[in-house]
Tab-separated table of C-alpha atoms (C1' of nucleotides) in Angstrom:
chain	number	residue	atom	x	y	z
A	1	UNK	CA	91.450	137.426	138.035
A	2	UNK	CA	92.929	134.142	139.231
A	3	UNK	CA	91.954	135.207	142.550
A	4	UNK	CA	94.182	134.559	145.467
A	5	UNK	CA	92.469	134.840	149.147
A	6	UNK	CA	93.716	138.175	150.879
A	7	UNK	CA	94.710	135.668	153.959
A	8	UNK	CA	97.453	134.600	151.662
A	9	UNK	CA	98.804	137.825	151.244
A	10	UNK	CA	98.590	138.679	154.749
A	11	UNK	CA	100.635	135.207	155.320
A	12	UNK	CA	103.504	136.358	153.154
A	13	UNK	CA	104.125	139.779	154.688
A	14	UNK	CA	103.669	138.058	158.577
A	15	UNK	CA	106.450	135.469	157.656
A	16	UNK	CA	108.518	138.339	156.415
A	17	UNK	CA	108.125	139.904	159.200
A	18	UNK	CA	108.624	137.476	161.620
A	19	UNK	CA	111.854	136.347	160.127
A	20	UNK	CA	112.892	140.446	160.592
A	21	UNK	CA	111.658	140.057	164.073
A	22	UNK	CA	113.601	136.795	164.867
A	23	UNK	CA	116.740	137.301	167.110
A	24	UNK	CA	116.291	132.976	167.927
A	25	UNK	CA	113.398	134.012	170.081
A	26	UNK	CA	109.818	133.973	169.387
A	27	UNK	CA	107.558	137.053	168.514
A	28	UNK	CA	103.694	137.527	170.059
A	29	UNK	CA	101.012	137.969	168.140
A	30	UNK	CA	100.615	141.515	168.671
A	31	UNK	CA	103.698	142.866	167.932
A	32	UNK	CA	103.053	141.437	164.421
A	33	UNK	CA	100.257	143.073	163.998
A	34	UNK	CA	101.904	146.177	164.920
A	35	UNK	CA	105.033	145.277	162.857
A	36	UNK	CA	102.753	144.620	159.820
A	37	UNK	CA	99.168	147.186	160.445
A	38	UNK	CA	97.130	144.566	160.214
A	39	UNK	CA	94.867	143.916	162.583
A	40	UNK	CA	95.558	141.513	165.581
A	41	UNK	CA	93.210	138.821	165.385
A	42	UNK	CA	93.367	138.881	161.441
A	43	UNK	CA	97.415	138.260	162.160
A	44	UNK	CA	96.234	136.041	164.783
A	45	UNK	CA	94.064	133.906	162.485
A	46	UNK	CA	96.916	134.077	159.792
A	47	UNK	CA	99.767	132.369	162.225
A	48	UNK	CA	97.187	129.498	163.493
A	49	UNK	CA	96.822	128.179	159.599
A	50	UNK	CA	100.371	128.357	158.819
A	51	UNK	CA	100.667	127.031	162.774
A	52	UNK	CA	98.789	124.276	161.411
A	53	UNK	CA	100.600	123.743	158.294
A	54	UNK	CA	103.971	123.282	160.209
A	55	UNK	CA	105.456	126.404	158.800
A	56	UNK	CA	105.547	128.230	161.834
A	57	UNK	CA	105.709	127.007	165.518
A	58	UNK	CA	103.504	128.005	167.922
A	59	UNK	CA	104.497	128.448	172.143
A	60	UNK	CA	102.080	128.796	174.265
A	61	UNK	CA	102.467	130.234	177.873
A	62	UNK	CA	104.037	133.943	179.165
A	63	UNK	CA	106.776	133.969	177.046
A	64	UNK	CA	105.003	132.497	174.163
A	65	UNK	CA	105.055	133.374	170.829
A	66	UNK	CA	105.439	132.532	166.985
A	67	UNK	CA	108.593	131.220	165.650
A	68	UNK	CA	109.977	130.147	162.158
A	69	UNK	CA	110.350	126.256	161.642
A	70	UNK	CA	112.971	127.334	158.686
A	71	UNK	CA	114.243	130.457	157.227
A	72	UNK	CA	111.918	131.780	154.716
A	73	UNK	CA	114.472	130.904	151.876
A	74	UNK	CA	113.615	127.028	152.215
A	75	UNK	CA	109.866	127.909	152.132
A	76	UNK	CA	108.020	127.676	148.992
A	77	UNK	CA	105.262	129.724	148.485
A	78	UNK	CA	103.500	126.526	147.074
A	79	UNK	CA	103.257	125.915	151.074
A	80	UNK	CA	101.809	128.951	152.340
A	81	UNK	CA	99.117	128.636	149.179
A	82	UNK	CA	98.210	125.769	150.028
A	83	UNK	CA	97.931	125.944	153.445
A	84	UNK	CA	95.620	129.127	153.358
A	85	UNK	CA	93.510	128.239	150.187
A	86	UNK	CA	93.930	124.698	149.699
A	87	UNK	CA	95.197	122.785	147.107
A	88	UNK	CA	95.765	124.816	143.701
A	89	UNK	CA	94.041	123.795	141.248
A	90	UNK	CA	91.735	126.077	139.171
A	91	UNK	CA	88.487	124.913	138.966
A	92	UNK	CA	86.165	122.664	141.459
A	93	UNK	CA	85.931	120.135	138.609
A	94	UNK	CA	89.596	119.316	138.861
A	95	UNK	CA	89.851	117.114	140.869
A	96	UNK	CA	88.208	113.932	138.726
A	97	UNK	CA	85.655	113.376	141.771
A	98	UNK	CA	81.637	112.430	141.113
A	99	UNK	CA	78.356	114.183	141.574
A	100	UNK	CA	79.442	117.639	141.447
A	101	UNK	CA	78.263	119.135	138.067
A	102	UNK	CA	74.612	118.470	137.540
A	103	UNK	CA	76.275	118.611	133.418
A	104	UNK	CA	78.666	115.599	134.203
A	105	UNK	CA	77.158	113.916	130.822
A	106	UNK	CA	77.981	116.248	128.113
A	107	UNK	CA	80.585	118.500	130.103
A	108	UNK	CA	83.529	118.148	127.242
A	109	UNK	CA	86.058	119.762	129.693
A	110	UNK	CA	85.695	117.507	132.999
A	111	UNK	CA	88.778	116.477	134.365
A	112	UNK	CA	90.866	118.268	131.666
A	113	UNK	CA	92.023	121.086	133.433
A	114	UNK	CA	94.934	118.848	134.735
A	115	UNK	CA	97.400	119.760	132.388
A	116	UNK	CA	96.759	123.457	133.217
A	117	UNK	CA	97.202	122.952	136.582
A	118	UNK	CA	100.132	121.341	136.223
A	119	UNK	CA	101.726	123.864	134.993
A	120	UNK	CA	100.580	126.633	137.059
A	121	UNK	CA	102.220	124.097	140.269
A	122	UNK	CA	105.549	123.867	137.562
A	123	UNK	CA	105.999	127.358	137.598
A	124	UNK	CA	105.214	128.289	141.329
A	125	UNK	CA	107.575	125.577	142.803
A	126	UNK	CA	110.791	127.047	142.663
A	127	UNK	CA	109.506	130.231	144.230
A	128	UNK	CA	110.031	131.061	147.776
A	129	UNK	CA	108.822	133.522	149.709
A	130	UNK	CA	112.044	134.740	150.250
A	131	UNK	CA	111.804	135.331	146.723
A	132	UNK	CA	108.869	137.722	146.870
A	133	UNK	CA	110.951	139.836	149.727
A	134	UNK	CA	113.841	140.370	148.422
A	135	UNK	CA	111.999	141.372	144.880
A	136	UNK	CA	112.665	145.314	144.087
A	137	UNK	CA	110.914	147.357	145.229
A	138	UNK	CA	108.288	148.946	144.352
A	139	UNK	CA	108.550	151.382	140.841
A	140	UNK	CA	105.694	153.507	140.475
A	141	UNK	CA	104.166	152.974	137.090
A	142	UNK	CA	104.533	156.312	135.361
A	143	UNK	CA	101.365	155.487	132.817
A	144	UNK	CA	99.085	155.068	135.806
A	145	UNK	CA	99.621	158.081	137.290
A	146	UNK	CA	99.597	160.223	134.002
A	147	UNK	CA	96.157	158.302	133.054
A	148	UNK	CA	94.483	159.804	135.969
B	1	UNK	CA	92.599	127.149	145.779
B	2	UNK	CA	93.103	129.435	142.927
B	3	UNK	CA	90.011	130.235	142.310
B	4	UNK	CA	89.023	130.623	138.058
B	5	UNK	CA	85.138	131.552	137.879
B	6	UNK	CA	82.720	129.221	136.537
B	7	UNK	CA	81.768	130.991	133.464
B	8	UNK	CA	85.505	130.437	132.585
B	9	UNK	CA	84.389	126.736	132.336
B	10	UNK	CA	81.786	127.645	130.618
B	11	UNK	CA	83.088	129.496	128.065
B	12	UNK	CA	85.748	126.788	126.881
B	13	UNK	CA	82.924	124.027	126.789
B	14	UNK	CA	80.870	126.154	124.473
B	15	UNK	CA	83.966	127.425	122.690
B	16	UNK	CA	84.755	123.334	122.134
B	17	UNK	CA	80.728	123.098	120.853
B	18	UNK	CA	80.617	125.387	118.769
B	19	UNK	CA	83.777	124.652	117.269
B	20	UNK	CA	82.191	121.162	116.604
B	21	UNK	CA	78.759	122.428	115.705
B	22	UNK	CA	80.194	124.795	112.889
B	23	UNK	CA	80.122	123.841	109.241
B	24	UNK	CA	80.527	127.229	108.158
B	25	UNK	CA	77.454	128.693	109.498
B	26	UNK	CA	76.630	129.806	112.821
B	27	UNK	CA	75.328	128.839	116.029
B	28	UNK	CA	72.317	129.524	118.242
B	29	UNK	CA	72.943	130.274	121.810
B	30	UNK	CA	69.602	128.096	122.215
B	31	UNK	CA	71.369	125.031	119.940
B	32	UNK	CA	74.666	125.505	121.856
B	33	UNK	CA	72.614	125.712	125.279
B	34	UNK	CA	71.191	122.306	124.576
B	35	UNK	CA	74.011	120.399	122.840
B	36	UNK	CA	76.362	121.929	126.627
B	37	UNK	CA	73.231	121.451	129.220
B	38	UNK	CA	73.820	123.990	130.491
B	39	UNK	CA	70.819	126.968	131.147
B	40	UNK	CA	70.203	129.274	127.525
B	41	UNK	CA	70.731	132.284	129.772
B	42	UNK	CA	74.110	131.356	130.956
B	43	UNK	CA	75.032	130.184	127.552
B	44	UNK	CA	73.698	133.461	126.330
B	45	UNK	CA	75.987	135.804	128.245
B	46	UNK	CA	78.797	133.757	128.220
B	47	UNK	CA	78.757	134.373	124.198
B	48	UNK	CA	78.067	138.061	125.125
B	49	UNK	CA	81.164	138.218	127.049
B	50	UNK	CA	83.295	136.392	124.683
B	51	UNK	CA	81.971	138.131	121.726
B	52	UNK	CA	82.941	141.659	123.172
B	53	UNK	CA	86.429	139.878	123.774
B	54	UNK	CA	86.478	139.119	119.733
B	55	UNK	CA	86.493	135.764	120.286
B	56	UNK	CA	83.464	134.723	118.584
B	57	UNK	CA	81.654	136.619	115.891
B	58	UNK	CA	77.567	137.446	116.556
B	59	UNK	CA	75.157	137.886	113.795
B	60	UNK	CA	71.490	139.573	114.623
B	61	UNK	CA	68.434	138.029	112.751
B	62	UNK	CA	66.254	135.602	111.793
B	63	UNK	CA	69.437	133.139	110.660
B	64	UNK	CA	71.756	134.634	113.434
B	65	UNK	CA	73.835	133.150	115.641
B	66	UNK	CA	77.264	132.597	116.928
B	67	UNK	CA	80.642	131.962	115.092
B	68	UNK	CA	84.278	131.643	115.611
B	69	UNK	CA	87.044	134.128	114.925
B	70	UNK	CA	89.428	131.680	115.027
B	71	UNK	CA	89.939	127.925	115.058
B	72	UNK	CA	90.058	127.324	118.929
B	73	UNK	CA	93.380	125.900	117.959
B	74	UNK	CA	95.103	129.429	117.297
B	75	UNK	CA	92.964	130.550	120.694
B	76	UNK	CA	94.887	130.974	123.608
B	77	UNK	CA	93.533	129.861	127.041
B	78	UNK	CA	95.167	133.121	128.673
B	79	UNK	CA	92.686	135.309	126.282
B	80	UNK	CA	89.665	133.366	127.431
B	81	UNK	CA	90.402	133.703	131.104
B	82	UNK	CA	91.404	137.358	130.281
B	83	UNK	CA	87.970	138.137	128.223
B	84	UNK	CA	85.897	136.572	131.814
B	85	UNK	CA	88.008	137.249	134.555
B	86	UNK	CA	90.148	140.084	133.669
B	87	UNK	CA	93.645	140.547	133.854
B	88	UNK	CA	95.218	137.405	135.002
B	89	UNK	CA	97.131	138.306	138.770
B	90	UNK	CA	97.349	137.057	141.827
B	91	UNK	CA	96.435	139.467	144.055
B	92	UNK	CA	93.973	143.162	143.291
B	93	UNK	CA	97.682	144.944	145.266
B	94	UNK	CA	99.163	143.713	142.016
B	95	UNK	CA	98.958	146.304	140.022
B	96	UNK	CA	100.798	148.820	141.591
B	97	UNK	CA	97.828	151.046	141.553
B	98	UNK	CA	97.856	153.144	144.607
B	99	UNK	CA	95.380	154.071	147.420
B	100	UNK	CA	93.875	150.552	147.733
B	101	UNK	CA	95.717	149.257	150.570
B	102	UNK	CA	95.525	151.167	153.632
B	103	UNK	CA	98.614	149.025	155.178
B	104	UNK	CA	100.272	150.774	151.900
B	105	UNK	CA	103.208	152.609	154.258
B	106	UNK	CA	104.018	148.736	155.979
B	107	UNK	CA	103.237	146.450	153.134
B	108	UNK	CA	106.344	144.739	152.698
B	109	UNK	CA	105.252	142.772	149.768
B	110	UNK	CA	103.247	145.546	147.820
B	111	UNK	CA	104.057	144.682	143.980
B	112	UNK	CA	106.191	141.819	144.550
B	113	UNK	CA	103.792	139.358	143.235
B	114	UNK	CA	105.231	140.501	139.814
B	115	UNK	CA	107.360	137.585	139.592
B	116	UNK	CA	104.708	134.560	140.468
B	117	UNK	CA	102.053	136.586	138.019
B	118	UNK	CA	104.981	136.767	135.405
B	119	UNK	CA	105.140	132.607	135.671
B	120	UNK	CA	102.072	131.899	135.676
B	121	UNK	CA	101.412	134.101	132.737
B	122	UNK	CA	103.972	131.760	131.034
B	123	UNK	CA	102.985	128.108	132.348
B	124	UNK	CA	99.522	129.308	130.418
B	125	UNK	CA	100.585	130.515	127.409
B	126	UNK	CA	100.805	128.334	124.553
B	127	UNK	CA	98.043	126.347	125.781
B	128	UNK	CA	94.873	126.629	123.316
B	129	UNK	CA	91.586	125.554	124.044
B	130	UNK	CA	91.808	122.739	121.927
B	131	UNK	CA	94.734	121.408	123.696
B	132	UNK	CA	91.951	121.443	127.121
B	133	UNK	CA	89.609	119.520	124.603
B	134	UNK	CA	91.786	117.831	123.496
B	135	UNK	CA	93.164	116.071	126.691
B	136	UNK	CA	92.492	112.427	127.505
B	137	UNK	CA	89.061	111.941	128.519
B	138	UNK	CA	88.215	111.043	132.227
B	139	UNK	CA	89.595	108.355	134.249
B	140	UNK	CA	88.386	107.656	137.422
B	141	UNK	CA	90.589	107.607	140.369
B	142	UNK	CA	90.208	104.024	141.377
B	143	UNK	CA	91.777	105.344	144.668
B	144	UNK	CA	89.138	108.260	144.940
B	145	UNK	CA	86.546	105.266	144.315
B	146	UNK	CA	88.035	103.099	147.149
B	147	UNK	CA	88.068	104.923	149.438
B	148	UNK	CA	84.519	105.824	149.886
C	1	DG	C1'	98.396	131.082	192.141
C	2	DC	C1'	98.459	134.386	188.781
C	3	DA	C1'	98.636	136.610	183.829
C	4	DA	C1'	100.394	135.885	179.743
C	5	DT	C1'	99.941	133.871	175.552
C	6	DC	C1'	98.360	129.877	171.659
C	7	DT	C1'	94.225	127.103	170.362
C	8	DG	C1'	90.151	126.196	168.039
C	9	DG	C1'	85.491	126.770	166.959
C	10	DA	C1'	81.913	129.898	166.203
C	11	DC	C1'	80.063	133.496	164.502
C	12	DC	C1'	78.342	137.624	161.685
C	13	DC	C1'	78.453	140.850	157.761
C	14	DA	C1'	80.030	142.057	153.395
C	15	DA	C1'	81.099	141.147	148.950
C	16	DT	C1'	81.823	139.150	144.808
C	17	DT	C1'	79.365	136.031	141.688
C	18	DG	C1'	76.476	132.884	139.719
C	19	DG	C1'	72.476	132.939	137.172
C	20	DT	C1'	67.893	135.444	135.100
C	21	DC	C1'	65.153	138.435	132.989
C	22	DC	C1'	63.208	142.366	130.002
C	23	DG	C1'	63.705	145.635	126.503
C	24	DG	C1'	65.624	147.476	122.570
C	25	DA	C1'	67.966	146.623	117.881
C	26	DT	C1'	69.278	144.221	114.109
C	27	DT	C1'	68.221	140.872	109.881
C	28	DG	C1'	65.700	137.467	107.147
C	29	DG	C1'	61.690	135.591	105.146
C	30	DA	C1'	56.562	136.264	104.176
D	1	DT	C1'	55.552	146.109	104.173
D	2	DC	C1'	55.177	143.246	108.141
D	3	DC	C1'	56.604	139.671	111.075
D	4	DA	C1'	59.523	136.972	113.517
D	5	DA	C1'	64.188	135.425	115.070
D	6	DT	C1'	67.825	136.796	117.192
D	7	DC	C1'	71.853	138.985	118.784
D	8	DC	C1'	72.767	143.029	122.494
D	9	DG	C1'	73.097	145.557	126.681
D	10	DG	C1'	71.983	146.583	130.631
D	11	DA	C1'	69.605	145.766	135.362
D	12	DC	C1'	68.417	142.748	138.485
D	13	DC	C1'	68.148	139.386	142.506
D	14	DA	C1'	70.035	135.203	144.996
D	15	DA	C1'	73.477	132.761	147.301
D	16	DT	C1'	78.052	131.415	148.029
D	17	DT	C1'	82.357	132.616	149.513
D	18	DG	C1'	85.513	135.094	152.162
D	19	DG	C1'	87.116	138.496	155.772
D	20	DG	C1'	87.453	139.498	159.992
D	21	DT	C1'	85.741	139.105	165.296
D	22	DC	C1'	85.066	137.088	169.009
D	23	DC	C1'	84.913	134.206	172.889
D	24	DA	C1'	86.424	129.810	175.917
D	25	DG	C1'	89.978	126.896	176.978
D	26	DA	C1'	94.753	124.853	177.929
D	27	DT	C1'	99.185	125.734	178.339
D	28	DT	C1'	103.363	127.885	180.280
D	29	DG	C1'	106.211	131.026	183.160
D	30	DC	C1'	106.959	133.768	187.067
DNA sequence: GCAATCTGGACCCAATTGGTCCGGATTGGA
DNA sequence: TCCAATCCGGACCAATTGGGTCCAGATTGC
């Protein structure tokens, strides 16, 4: 399975809740933790990463908290993934750097995942966080339930 | 980064070499290992998985070996990924099964990665192993070299 | 000056993955 | 008939990665 880190999942949740909770002001990490059901240190970590990427803005001090830098509708999913998981690429060998793979000389696919990566980047661009939040609610799969 | 397992990478290499080496006959694992530069047990493992998925066919016995069940041009990349990494989905929560996530009640993105997964599946369908093998050879990135 | 909050980092534990190995089954040839 | 070569299925171990926690410091408002 194409693993995406859990942190990215959390980030989407946190961003969504953050927009809901926002009333022009800031929201603290503990409040977001309570709203999402996640552990506070984890939420804090996610927010720190997102802050570093410029997706949210942290304000220190007594009345501090976090604030979105823009609406989640204007926030492409790719930016969140890139912020947390790093550049979008399927394999480590994909960036054409040298000296990583000891089978370099005989490896016939070195640097050839590019079309795949491009395809994925194209597929992901155009999807915003708001698109995820606005997706239809969960529909239980009857066959899954019945199979057990 | 959207990590894809190394085994998948190996699989593409092995399949490519397998088609090159094929002359109507079968190819043994040790021969493929030598041709790819990979360790023999690893190649064997990859072939076993691919065999289980029906992408290659193993023939036992003295004159045994492996054989492609079809040309790699007819072999979509998605099948290889699915065979080795499992179903193509970005997160573990994505299949709408229950009882996995303890924050289920408050998790606002449960089952909402579906559009993303669909987009990726669409992007990947239509890419065959042959497309990867036929991609232009590695062009060293001058800026990377110059940067060091 | 104090309390509340973000910031940046180090740190540890668990899980997944990469990789190896072995016994058994099967097939072809001597 | 026997033997060697090969695939097959599984168990097994080591290591890297990621999830998660915590703490000291900086900043801000009261």
